[in-house]
Amino acid sequence: MTGLLGLLRAPAASDLLPPEVVTARCVHSRLPGAGCRRCVDACPVRAWVIDDERLGIDVDRCDGCGLCAPACPEGAIVERFRTASHRCDGVETAFAACPAAGVDAGTEGLLPCLHVLGDRALLRLHARGVRRLLLCGGDCDTCPRGGVTRVQAQGARVSALLAARGQPALALEALPQTDWTSALAAARAASKRRALDRRALLLGWVQSAADGVVDLDEREPGGLARFVPPGRLVGSTELDGASHRAGFDTGGAPGGGFSLHAPAIDTQRCSGCDACARICPHQVLCIAPEAYRIDPDGCTGCGLCVDVCAGAAIHISSPAPAPETRIPLHPARCSACGVHFHVPHVPTAGAARCPVCVQAPHHQRLFQVLQA
């Protein structure tokens, strides 16, 4: 552990602190039997532990790398690291570097690892006008932290999403340490020169005020940044958790039919119990008249719907090139208990069973009692 910290020491002492966890967001607080273990799998030093009774972190093992944060589908682990942002050649540009690249400690934009930039971080940069991200890293193939989903892979998924939505691209470019440092120095110098221009200064105040409004929209009552599913950050000014439902109300696939995540339902296995719709934290699955409506933009891939589905009728596609947004429901009457219910397939006449009777054949026991 000492060797790892010595090689990949984070830029500031505060970065070595264990991550901040919002327990109310964690899927394990919503469903004790949830199958998510993303934080455990992402941790390169095995600081996260999970068993049948607890999910916790060994603070003595944790090196503060922050890689668990982008892995968490529900944002339960707070993302604490920030890139540097400057305007370069008329393009809003973000800078991010890894200590293994040889960048000086304390440099603006220095992160403990480049891969702390997940899809949410990249889409937030894009929502703030950033169109280019300059990266400076070490050899990830030999790094103990290189086994996670890398920023380049996240960038490719984000680029596909932006292209499907007709949004400007976010270009990721890797630079050698000397070129990255020179580019950052030039960008900082240009920013200082613009600050001396009164007109630019006024525009900067206006932009700062606009940024402040966005930050306020992203705050929860306790002051913590509000979690917004990444798909709802694209092409939308609604950063307050409200649904971005392009195509949802019309039943069409949103944004050209590409989403980062989307639930897919096997209609023949589905019993119509609606447990998936009730547990979804972002109302991705909704019960509309005569149909299940699916809003893929809100899906984080958390898997709660998969965990509660007794019939194993749901899986999450990540990414989802052509997600379904409407699944028709058919009315039925239970042949066992007589209750009316619905299923996403044409029920078999005289043999349909409601979700309760499928799981527990209580009608048989009731019949036996009546006969006795």
mmCIF file of C-alpha atoms in Angstrom:
data_model
loop_
_atom_site.group_PDB
_atom_site.id
_atom_site.type_symbol
_atom_site.label_atom_id
_atom_site.label_comp_id
_atom_site.label_asym_id
_atom_site.label_seq_id
_atom_site.Cartn_x
_atom_site.Cartn_y
_atom_site.Cartn_z
ATOM 1 C CA MET A 1 0.000 0.000 0.000
ATOM 2 C CA THR A 2 2.850 2.385 0.796
ATOM 3 C CA GLY A 3 4.307 1.848 -2.658
ATOM 4 C CA LEU A 4 0.996 2.659 -4.327
ATOM 5 C CA LEU A 5 0.570 5.862 -2.363
ATOM 6 C CA GLY A 6 4.118 6.839 -3.102
ATOM 7 C CA LEU A 7 3.689 6.334 -6.846
ATOM 8 C CA LEU A 8 0.179 7.726 -7.258
ATOM 9 C CA ARG A 9 -0.045 10.215 -4.440
ATOM 10 C CA ALA A 10 -3.107 12.426 -4.834
ATOM 11 C CA PRO A 11 -2.464 16.149 -5.342
ATOM 12 C CA ALA A 12 -3.617 17.231 -1.892
ATOM 13 C CA ALA A 13 -3.890 15.654 1.533
ATOM 14 C CA SER A 14 -7.668 16.042 1.497
ATOM 15 C CA ASP A 15 -7.826 13.757 -1.551
ATOM 16 C CA LEU A 16 -6.585 10.891 0.609
ATOM 17 C CA LEU A 17 -9.695 10.993 2.739
ATOM 18 C CA PRO A 18 -12.216 8.158 2.412
ATOM 19 C CA PRO A 19 -15.133 8.959 0.091
ATOM 20 C CA GLU A 20 -18.244 10.730 1.294
ATOM 21 C CA VAL A 21 -21.253 8.426 1.061
ATOM 22 C CA VAL A 22 -24.904 9.463 0.799
ATOM 23 C CA THR A 23 -26.505 6.360 2.242
ATOM 24 C CA ALA A 24 -30.045 7.369 1.204
ATOM 25 C CA ARG A 25 -29.029 7.094 -2.449
ATOM 26 C CA CYS A 26 -27.409 3.673 -2.187
ATOM 27 C CA VAL A 27 -29.503 0.895 -3.681
ATOM 28 C CA HIS A 28 -28.777 -1.256 -0.619
ATOM 29 C CA SER A 29 -30.703 1.232 1.516
ATOM 30 C CA ARG A 30 -33.688 0.850 -0.811
ATOM 31 C CA LEU A 31 -33.491 -2.915 -1.153
ATOM 32 C CA PRO A 32 -31.439 -4.901 1.381
ATOM 33 C CA GLY A 33 -31.023 -7.742 -1.100
ATOM 34 C CA ALA A 34 -29.797 -5.533 -3.960
ATOM 35 C CA GLY A 35 -27.180 -7.159 -6.138
ATOM 36 C CA CYS A 36 -25.117 -4.039 -6.890
ATOM 37 C CA ARG A 37 -21.446 -4.248 -5.931
ATOM 38 C CA ARG A 38 -19.986 -1.652 -8.289
ATOM 39 C CA CYS A 39 -18.001 0.137 -5.568
ATOM 40 C CA VAL A 40 -16.504 -3.158 -4.404
ATOM 41 C CA ASP A 41 -15.502 -4.185 -7.916
ATOM 42 C CA ALA A 42 -14.038 -0.763 -8.782
ATOM 43 C CA CYS A 43 -11.807 -0.446 -5.708
ATOM 44 C CA PRO A 44 -8.195 -1.296 -6.631
ATOM 45 C CA VAL A 45 -7.157 -1.769 -2.984
ATOM 46 C CA ARG A 46 -10.236 -3.745 -1.873
ATOM 47 C CA ALA A 47 -11.230 -1.176 0.711
ATOM 48 C CA TRP A 48 -14.943 -1.677 0.090
ATOM 49 C CA VAL A 49 -16.424 -4.762 1.716
ATOM 50 C CA ILE A 50 -19.844 -6.297 1.259
ATOM 51 C CA ASP A 51 -21.556 -9.304 2.763
ATOM 52 C CA ASP A 52 -25.070 -10.386 3.713
ATOM 53 C CA GLU A 53 -25.249 -7.895 6.578
ATOM 54 C CA ARG A 54 -23.255 -4.818 5.627
ATOM 55 C CA LEU A 55 -21.669 -2.669 2.983
ATOM 56 C CA GLY A 56 -18.816 -0.568 4.278
ATOM 57 C CA ILE A 57 -15.325 0.741 3.698
ATOM 58 C CA ASP A 58 -12.073 -0.068 5.444
ATOM 59 C CA VAL A 59 -10.679 3.424 6.015
ATOM 60 C CA ASP A 60 -7.215 2.020 6.731
ATOM 61 C CA ARG A 61 -7.085 0.451 3.268
ATOM 62 C CA CYS A 62 -8.704 3.316 1.342
ATOM 63 C CA ASP A 63 -6.196 5.494 -0.523
ATOM 64 C CA GLY A 64 -8.731 8.121 -1.608
ATOM 65 C CA CYS A 65 -8.415 7.395 -5.323
ATOM 66 C CA GLY A 66 -12.114 8.145 -5.901
ATOM 67 C CA LEU A 67 -12.650 5.409 -8.494
ATOM 68 C CA CYS A 68 -15.671 4.098 -6.608
ATOM 69 C CA ALA A 69 -17.561 7.355 -7.246
ATOM 70 C CA PRO A 70 -18.054 7.079 -11.027
ATOM 71 C CA ALA A 71 -18.782 3.367 -10.619
ATOM 72 C CA CYS A 72 -21.780 4.022 -8.358
ATOM 73 C CA PRO A 73 -24.875 4.135 -10.578
ATOM 74 C CA GLU A 74 -26.897 6.228 -8.128
ATOM 75 C CA GLY A 75 -24.286 8.803 -7.153
ATOM 76 C CA ALA A 76 -24.236 7.554 -3.562
ATOM 77 C CA ILE A 77 -20.482 8.190 -3.477
ATOM 78 C CA VAL A 78 -19.786 11.896 -3.869
ATOM 79 C CA GLU A 79 -17.503 12.905 -6.730
ATOM 80 C CA ARG A 80 -15.007 15.311 -5.161
ATOM 81 C CA PHE A 81 -12.480 15.923 -7.909
ATOM 82 C CA ARG A 82 -12.610 18.700 -10.504
ATOM 83 C CA THR A 83 -10.889 19.420 -13.786
ATOM 84 C CA ALA A 84 -9.454 22.792 -14.770
ATOM 85 C CA SER A 85 -11.451 24.753 -17.364
ATOM 86 C CA HIS A 86 -10.224 27.531 -19.649
ATOM 87 C CA ARG A 87 -11.116 28.892 -23.057
ATOM 88 C CA CYS A 88 -8.521 27.914 -25.663
ATOM 89 C CA ASP A 89 -8.667 29.180 -29.239
ATOM 90 C CA GLY A 90 -12.340 29.955 -28.820
ATOM 91 C CA VAL A 91 -13.164 26.493 -27.438
ATOM 92 C CA GLU A 92 -14.077 25.843 -23.820
ATOM 93 C CA THR A 93 -11.471 23.306 -22.741
ATOM 94 C CA ALA A 94 -11.069 21.166 -19.625
ATOM 95 C CA PHE A 95 -7.726 19.860 -18.393
ATOM 96 C CA ALA A 96 -7.153 16.687 -16.381
ATOM 97 C CA ALA A 97 -3.912 14.966 -15.450
ATOM 98 C CA CYS A 98 -2.752 11.975 -13.442
ATOM 99 C CA PRO A 99 0.164 12.174 -10.973
ATOM 100 C CA ALA A 100 1.777 9.203 -12.722
ATOM 101 C CA ALA A 101 2.291 11.443 -15.772
ATOM 102 C CA GLY A 102 4.841 13.516 -13.892
ATOM 103 C CA VAL A 103 2.728 16.650 -13.529
ATOM 104 C CA ASP A 104 3.786 18.798 -10.581
ATOM 105 C CA ALA A 105 1.806 18.410 -7.371
ATOM 106 C CA GLY A 106 -0.689 21.213 -6.861
ATOM 107 C CA THR A 107 -1.198 21.764 -10.589
ATOM 108 C CA GLU A 108 -4.692 22.817 -11.551
ATOM 109 C CA GLY A 109 -6.668 19.883 -12.929
ATOM 110 C CA LEU A 110 -4.495 17.231 -11.269
ATOM 111 C CA LEU A 111 -6.654 14.242 -10.277
ATOM 112 C CA PRO A 112 -5.707 11.135 -8.310
ATOM 113 C CA CYS A 113 -6.633 9.135 -11.430
ATOM 114 C CA LEU A 114 -7.996 10.155 -14.821
ATOM 115 C CA HIS A 115 -10.630 7.465 -14.596
ATOM 116 C CA VAL A 116 -12.528 9.271 -11.839
ATOM 117 C CA LEU A 117 -14.115 11.057 -14.801
ATOM 118 C CA GLY A 118 -17.164 8.897 -15.464
ATOM 119 C CA ASP A 119 -20.087 9.498 -17.786
ATOM 120 C CA ARG A 120 -21.820 11.876 -15.337
ATOM 121 C CA ALA A 121 -18.676 13.995 -14.948
ATOM 122 C CA LEU A 122 -18.156 14.167 -18.718
ATOM 123 C CA LEU A 123 -21.785 15.096 -19.372
ATOM 124 C CA ARG A 124 -21.666 17.788 -16.680
ATOM 125 C CA LEU A 125 -18.635 19.270 -18.405
ATOM 126 C CA HIS A 126 -20.537 19.203 -21.678
ATOM 127 C CA ALA A 127 -23.580 20.830 -20.066
ATOM 128 C CA ARG A 128 -21.298 23.681 -18.964
ATOM 129 C CA GLY A 129 -20.084 24.297 -22.491
ATOM 130 C CA VAL A 130 -16.856 22.268 -22.475
ATOM 131 C CA ARG A 131 -16.179 20.834 -25.921
ATOM 132 C CA ARG A 132 -12.626 19.539 -25.483
ATOM 133 C CA LEU A 133 -10.944 17.591 -22.696
ATOM 134 C CA LEU A 134 -7.157 17.420 -22.678
ATOM 135 C CA LEU A 135 -5.813 14.425 -20.779
ATOM 136 C CA CYS A 136 -2.343 13.650 -19.479
ATOM 137 C CA GLY A 137 -1.842 10.227 -17.939
ATOM 138 C CA GLY A 138 0.655 7.473 -17.251
ATOM 139 C CA ASP A 139 0.714 3.862 -18.385
ATOM 140 C CA CYS A 140 -2.729 2.601 -17.352
ATOM 141 C CA ASP A 141 -1.955 -0.940 -18.501
ATOM 142 C CA THR A 142 0.638 -1.371 -15.748
ATOM 143 C CA CYS A 143 -1.100 0.773 -13.138
ATOM 144 C CA PRO A 144 -2.964 -0.932 -10.258
ATOM 145 C CA ARG A 145 -5.839 1.453 -10.966
ATOM 146 C CA GLY A 146 -6.067 0.647 -14.666
ATOM 147 C CA GLY A 147 -8.557 -2.189 -14.318
ATOM 148 C CA VAL A 148 -11.630 0.044 -14.021
ATOM 149 C CA THR A 149 -13.728 1.436 -16.842
ATOM 150 C CA ARG A 150 -11.404 4.033 -18.329
ATOM 151 C CA VAL A 151 -12.207 7.608 -19.198
ATOM 152 C CA GLN A 152 -11.602 6.854 -22.883
ATOM 153 C CA ALA A 153 -14.329 4.194 -22.842
ATOM 154 C CA GLN A 154 -16.655 6.534 -20.968
ATOM 155 C CA GLY A 155 -15.882 9.212 -23.530
ATOM 156 C CA ALA A 156 -16.785 6.900 -26.411
ATOM 157 C CA ARG A 157 -20.180 6.122 -24.837
ATOM 158 C CA VAL A 158 -20.824 9.784 -24.139
ATOM 159 C CA SER A 159 -19.859 10.693 -27.718
ATOM 160 C CA ALA A 160 -22.320 8.135 -29.078
ATOM 161 C CA LEU A 161 -25.052 9.560 -26.861
ATOM 162 C CA LEU A 162 -24.302 13.157 -27.865
ATOM 163 C CA ALA A 163 -24.248 12.237 -31.549
ATOM 164 C CA ALA A 164 -27.600 10.467 -31.236
ATOM 165 C CA ARG A 165 -29.084 13.557 -29.622
ATOM 166 C CA GLY A 166 -27.659 15.908 -32.245
ATOM 167 C CA GLN A 167 -25.478 17.647 -29.655
ATOM 168 C CA PRO A 168 -21.981 19.100 -30.161
ATOM 169 C CA ALA A 169 -19.232 16.593 -29.503
ATOM 170 C CA LEU A 170 -16.945 16.409 -26.477
ATOM 171 C CA ALA A 171 -13.508 15.570 -27.849
ATOM 172 C CA LEU A 172 -10.998 13.755 -25.634
ATOM 173 C CA GLU A 173 -7.343 14.210 -26.520
ATOM 174 C CA ALA A 174 -4.324 12.695 -24.782
ATOM 175 C CA LEU A 175 -1.165 14.810 -24.648
ATOM 176 C CA PRO A 176 2.380 14.167 -23.441
ATOM 177 C CA GLN A 177 3.237 15.822 -20.132
ATOM 178 C CA THR A 178 5.215 18.685 -21.662
ATOM 179 C CA ASP A 179 2.535 19.492 -24.243
ATOM 180 C CA TRP A 180 -0.253 19.288 -21.657
ATOM 181 C CA THR A 181 1.603 21.551 -19.234
ATOM 182 C CA SER A 182 2.335 24.062 -22.003
ATOM 183 C CA ALA A 183 -1.281 24.054 -23.151
ATOM 184 C CA LEU A 184 -2.513 24.642 -19.600
ATOM 185 C CA ALA A 185 -0.015 27.457 -19.053
ATOM 186 C CA ALA A 186 -1.067 29.144 -22.307
ATOM 187 C CA ALA A 187 -4.738 28.767 -21.422
ATOM 188 C CA ARG A 188 -4.193 30.251 -17.962
ATOM 189 C CA ALA A 189 -2.281 33.182 -19.443
ATOM 190 C CA ALA A 190 -5.046 33.797 -21.976
ATOM 191 C CA SER A 191 -7.623 33.702 -19.182
ATOM 192 C CA LYS A 192 -5.692 36.338 -17.253
ATOM 193 C CA ARG A 193 -5.451 38.553 -20.315
ATOM 194 C CA ARG A 194 -9.175 38.307 -20.902
ATOM 195 C CA ALA A 195 -9.787 39.193 -17.276
ATOM 196 C CA LEU A 196 -8.068 42.528 -17.871
ATOM 197 C CA ASP A 197 -10.469 43.408 -20.636
ATOM 198 C CA ARG A 198 -13.469 45.190 -19.099
ATOM 199 C CA ARG A 199 -15.920 43.822 -21.607
ATOM 200 C CA ALA A 200 -14.678 40.281 -21.100
ATOM 201 C CA LEU A 201 -14.810 40.826 -17.377
ATOM 202 C CA LEU A 202 -18.467 41.843 -17.605
ATOM 203 C CA LEU A 203 -19.221 38.784 -19.726
ATOM 204 C CA GLY A 204 -17.379 36.693 -17.170
ATOM 205 C CA TRP A 205 -19.613 38.031 -14.427
ATOM 206 C CA VAL A 206 -22.674 37.137 -16.490
ATOM 207 C CA GLN A 207 -21.309 33.645 -17.111
ATOM 208 C CA SER A 208 -20.449 33.232 -13.446
ATOM 209 C CA ALA A 209 -23.966 34.229 -12.511
ATOM 210 C CA ALA A 210 -25.371 31.687 -14.965
ATOM 211 C CA ASP A 211 -23.078 28.995 -13.563
ATOM 212 C CA GLY A 212 -24.278 29.892 -10.103
ATOM 213 C CA VAL A 213 -27.876 29.312 -11.135
ATOM 214 C CA VAL A 214 -26.959 25.862 -12.408
ATOM 215 C CA ASP A 215 -25.153 25.076 -9.166
ATOM 216 C CA LEU A 216 -28.179 26.159 -7.155
ATOM 217 C CA ASP A 217 -30.400 23.905 -9.239
ATOM 218 C CA GLU A 218 -28.112 21.011 -8.447
ATOM 219 C CA ARG A 219 -28.313 21.451 -4.676
ATOM 220 C CA GLU A 220 -30.407 19.288 -2.411
ATOM 221 C CA PRO A 221 -31.843 20.701 0.829
ATOM 222 C CA GLY A 222 -28.735 19.652 2.759
ATOM 223 C CA GLY A 223 -26.446 21.514 0.348
ATOM 224 C CA LEU A 224 -25.288 18.389 -1.455
ATOM 225 C CA ALA A 225 -25.248 18.355 -5.246
ATOM 226 C CA ARG A 226 -28.490 16.862 -6.502
ATOM 227 C CA PHE A 227 -28.118 13.591 -8.365
ATOM 228 C CA VAL A 228 -29.372 13.654 -11.945
ATOM 229 C CA PRO A 229 -29.220 10.529 -14.138
ATOM 230 C CA PRO A 230 -26.650 11.104 -16.870
ATOM 231 C CA GLY A 231 -29.101 10.650 -19.731
ATOM 232 C CA ARG A 232 -31.148 13.587 -18.445
ATOM 233 C CA LEU A 233 -28.145 15.902 -18.640
ATOM 234 C CA VAL A 234 -28.004 15.760 -22.432
ATOM 235 C CA GLY A 235 -29.439 18.698 -24.305
ATOM 236 C CA SER A 236 -31.447 19.765 -21.285
ATOM 237 C CA THR A 237 -31.322 22.732 -18.947
ATOM 238 C CA GLU A 238 -33.308 20.770 -16.363
ATOM 239 C CA LEU A 239 -30.507 19.922 -13.953
ATOM 240 C CA ASP A 240 -32.801 19.832 -10.942
ATOM 241 C CA GLY A 241 -33.799 16.194 -11.194
ATOM 242 C CA ALA A 242 -36.837 16.806 -13.395
ATOM 243 C CA SER A 243 -37.268 14.291 -16.145
ATOM 244 C CA HIS A 244 -35.824 14.953 -19.561
ATOM 245 C CA ARG A 245 -38.323 12.971 -21.628
ATOM 246 C CA ALA A 246 -37.516 13.616 -25.255
ATOM 247 C CA GLY A 247 -39.679 11.175 -27.165
ATOM 248 C CA PHE A 248 -41.139 9.676 -23.971
ATOM 249 C CA ASP A 249 -44.624 11.099 -24.298
ATOM 250 C CA THR A 250 -44.910 10.058 -27.915
ATOM 251 C CA GLY A 251 -43.681 6.527 -27.363
ATOM 252 C CA GLY A 252 -40.697 7.036 -29.648
ATOM 253 C CA ALA A 253 -37.141 6.171 -28.767
ATOM 254 C CA PRO A 254 -35.457 9.280 -27.343
ATOM 255 C CA GLY A 255 -32.641 11.066 -29.046
ATOM 256 C CA GLY A 256 -32.204 8.860 -32.074
ATOM 257 C CA GLY A 257 -32.707 5.638 -30.138
ATOM 258 C CA PHE A 258 -29.507 5.454 -28.066
ATOM 259 C CA SER A 259 -29.242 5.463 -24.287
ATOM 260 C CA LEU A 260 -26.457 4.735 -21.822
ATOM 261 C CA HIS A 261 -28.715 2.276 -19.992
ATOM 262 C CA ALA A 262 -32.225 0.972 -20.486
ATOM 263 C CA PRO A 263 -34.366 -1.798 -18.994
ATOM 264 C CA ALA A 264 -35.601 -4.474 -21.378
ATOM 265 C CA ILE A 265 -38.606 -6.618 -20.449
ATOM 266 C CA ASP A 266 -39.184 -10.184 -21.594
ATOM 267 C CA THR A 267 -42.923 -9.901 -22.124
ATOM 268 C CA GLN A 268 -43.484 -13.662 -21.998
ATOM 269 C CA ARG A 269 -41.860 -13.992 -18.570
ATOM 270 C CA CYS A 270 -43.358 -10.831 -17.072
ATOM 271 C CA SER A 271 -46.274 -11.437 -14.664
ATOM 272 C CA GLY A 272 -47.408 -7.800 -14.610
ATOM 273 C CA CYS A 273 -46.750 -7.393 -10.866
ATOM 274 C CA ASP A 274 -45.469 -3.807 -11.381
ATOM 275 C CA ALA A 275 -42.727 -4.242 -8.733
ATOM 276 C CA CYS A 276 -40.177 -2.777 -11.151
ATOM 277 C CA ALA A 277 -42.215 0.393 -11.593
ATOM 278 C CA ARG A 278 -42.718 0.805 -7.852
ATOM 279 C CA ILE A 279 -39.043 0.495 -6.905
ATOM 280 C CA CYS A 280 -37.416 2.530 -9.690
ATOM 281 C CA PRO A 281 -35.911 5.659 -8.063
ATOM 282 C CA HIS A 282 -36.213 7.744 -11.251
ATOM 283 C CA GLN A 283 -39.601 6.641 -12.614
ATOM 284 C CA VAL A 284 -37.975 5.047 -15.632
ATOM 285 C CA LEU A 285 -40.693 2.404 -15.667
ATOM 286 C CA CYS A 286 -44.187 3.859 -15.349
ATOM 287 C CA ILE A 287 -47.652 2.368 -15.594
ATOM 288 C CA ALA A 288 -49.607 4.298 -18.188
ATOM 289 C CA PRO A 289 -53.078 3.454 -19.497
ATOM 290 C CA GLU A 290 -52.770 0.118 -21.264
ATOM 291 C CA ALA A 291 -48.947 0.150 -21.343
ATOM 292 C CA TYR A 292 -45.663 0.225 -19.498
ATOM 293 C CA ARG A 293 -43.864 3.412 -20.475
ATOM 294 C CA ILE A 294 -40.067 3.433 -20.337
ATOM 295 C CA ASP A 295 -37.957 6.593 -20.096
ATOM 296 C CA PRO A 296 -34.417 5.344 -20.878
ATOM 297 C CA ASP A 297 -32.915 8.777 -20.197
ATOM 298 C CA GLY A 298 -33.549 8.280 -16.502
ATOM 299 C CA CYS A 299 -32.002 4.815 -16.260
ATOM 300 C CA THR A 300 -28.724 4.613 -14.347
ATOM 301 C CA GLY A 301 -28.309 0.870 -14.667
ATOM 302 C CA CYS A 302 -28.676 0.443 -10.890
ATOM 303 C CA GLY A 303 -30.379 -2.938 -11.353
ATOM 304 C CA LEU A 304 -33.084 -2.543 -8.709
ATOM 305 C CA CYS A 305 -35.754 -3.547 -11.208
ATOM 306 C CA VAL A 306 -33.772 -6.688 -12.007
ATOM 307 C CA ASP A 307 -33.384 -7.524 -8.314
ATOM 308 C CA VAL A 308 -37.109 -7.318 -7.519
ATOM 309 C CA CYS A 309 -38.367 -9.155 -10.598
ATOM 310 C CA ALA A 310 -39.498 -12.571 -9.354
ATOM 311 C CA GLY A 311 -39.817 -13.899 -12.889
ATOM 312 C CA ALA A 312 -36.365 -12.782 -14.066
ATOM 313 C CA ALA A 313 -38.133 -10.899 -16.836
ATOM 314 C CA ILE A 314 -35.924 -7.781 -16.851
ATOM 315 C CA HIS A 315 -32.345 -7.130 -17.838
ATOM 316 C CA ILE A 316 -30.428 -3.878 -18.271
ATOM 317 C CA SER A 317 -28.826 -3.069 -21.604
ATOM 318 C CA SER A 318 -25.720 -0.883 -21.279
ATOM 319 C CA PRO A 319 -25.527 0.803 -23.685
ATOM 320 C CA ALA A 320 -28.937 0.480 -25.289
ATOM 321 C CA PRO A 321 -28.783 1.265 -29.033
ATOM 322 C CA ALA A 322 -32.567 1.071 -29.560
ATOM 323 C CA PRO A 323 -34.423 0.939 -26.249
ATOM 324 C CA GLU A 324 -38.131 0.217 -26.096
ATOM 325 C CA THR A 325 -40.245 3.041 -24.695
ATOM 326 C CA ARG A 326 -43.707 1.481 -24.730
ATOM 327 C CA ILE A 327 -44.854 -2.070 -23.939
ATOM 328 C CA PRO A 328 -48.607 -2.715 -24.366
ATOM 329 C CA LEU A 329 -50.484 -4.278 -21.442
ATOM 330 C CA HIS A 330 -53.379 -6.691 -21.861
ATOM 331 C CA PRO A 331 -56.177 -7.100 -19.306
ATOM 332 C CA ALA A 332 -56.749 -10.498 -17.735
ATOM 333 C CA ARG A 333 -58.726 -12.185 -14.976
ATOM 334 C CA CYS A 334 -57.044 -14.662 -12.658
ATOM 335 C CA SER A 335 -58.469 -18.146 -13.126
ATOM 336 C CA ALA A 336 -57.595 -18.959 -9.519
ATOM 337 C CA CYS A 337 -58.732 -16.014 -7.391
ATOM 338 C CA GLY A 338 -60.761 -13.991 -9.876
ATOM 339 C CA VAL A 339 -58.854 -10.752 -9.507
ATOM 340 C CA HIS A 340 -58.358 -8.514 -12.534
ATOM 341 C CA PHE A 341 -54.771 -7.718 -13.535
ATOM 342 C CA HIS A 342 -52.649 -6.961 -16.592
ATOM 343 C CA VAL A 343 -49.739 -8.619 -18.402
ATOM 344 C CA PRO A 344 -47.537 -7.512 -21.309
ATOM 345 C CA HIS A 345 -48.598 -10.491 -23.430
ATOM 346 C CA VAL A 346 -51.880 -11.957 -24.594
ATOM 347 C CA PRO A 347 -53.039 -14.138 -21.679
ATOM 348 C CA THR A 348 -54.027 -17.750 -22.217
ATOM 349 C CA ALA A 349 -57.799 -18.049 -21.993
ATOM 350 C CA GLY A 350 -58.909 -19.798 -18.811
ATOM 351 C CA ALA A 351 -55.369 -20.302 -17.516
ATOM 352 C CA ALA A 352 -54.199 -16.797 -16.605
ATOM 353 C CA ARG A 353 -52.814 -16.387 -13.086
ATOM 354 C CA CYS A 354 -52.314 -13.081 -11.286
ATOM 355 C CA PRO A 355 -48.836 -12.302 -9.897
ATOM 356 C CA VAL A 356 -49.832 -13.315 -6.366
ATOM 357 C CA CYS A 357 -51.191 -16.689 -7.401
ATOM 358 C CA VAL A 358 -48.158 -17.327 -9.579
ATOM 359 C CA GLN A 359 -45.876 -16.874 -6.580
ATOM 360 C CA ALA A 360 -48.068 -18.454 -3.889
ATOM 361 C CA PRO A 361 -50.792 -20.981 -4.817
ATOM 362 C CA HIS A 362 -52.844 -19.921 -1.801
ATOM 363 C CA HIS A 363 -56.073 -20.668 -3.671
ATOM 364 C CA GLN A 364 -55.350 -24.392 -3.342
ATOM 365 C CA ARG A 365 -55.099 -24.159 0.441
ATOM 366 C CA LEU A 366 -58.247 -22.016 0.592
ATOM 367 C CA PHE A 367 -60.125 -24.604 -1.495
ATOM 368 C CA GLN A 368 -58.984 -27.350 0.868
ATOM 369 C CA VAL A 369 -60.243 -25.376 3.905
ATOM 370 C CA LEU A 370 -63.625 -24.768 2.272
ATOM 371 C CA GLN A 371 -63.947 -28.429 1.339
ATOM 372 C CA ALA A 372 -63.134 -29.480 4.918
#
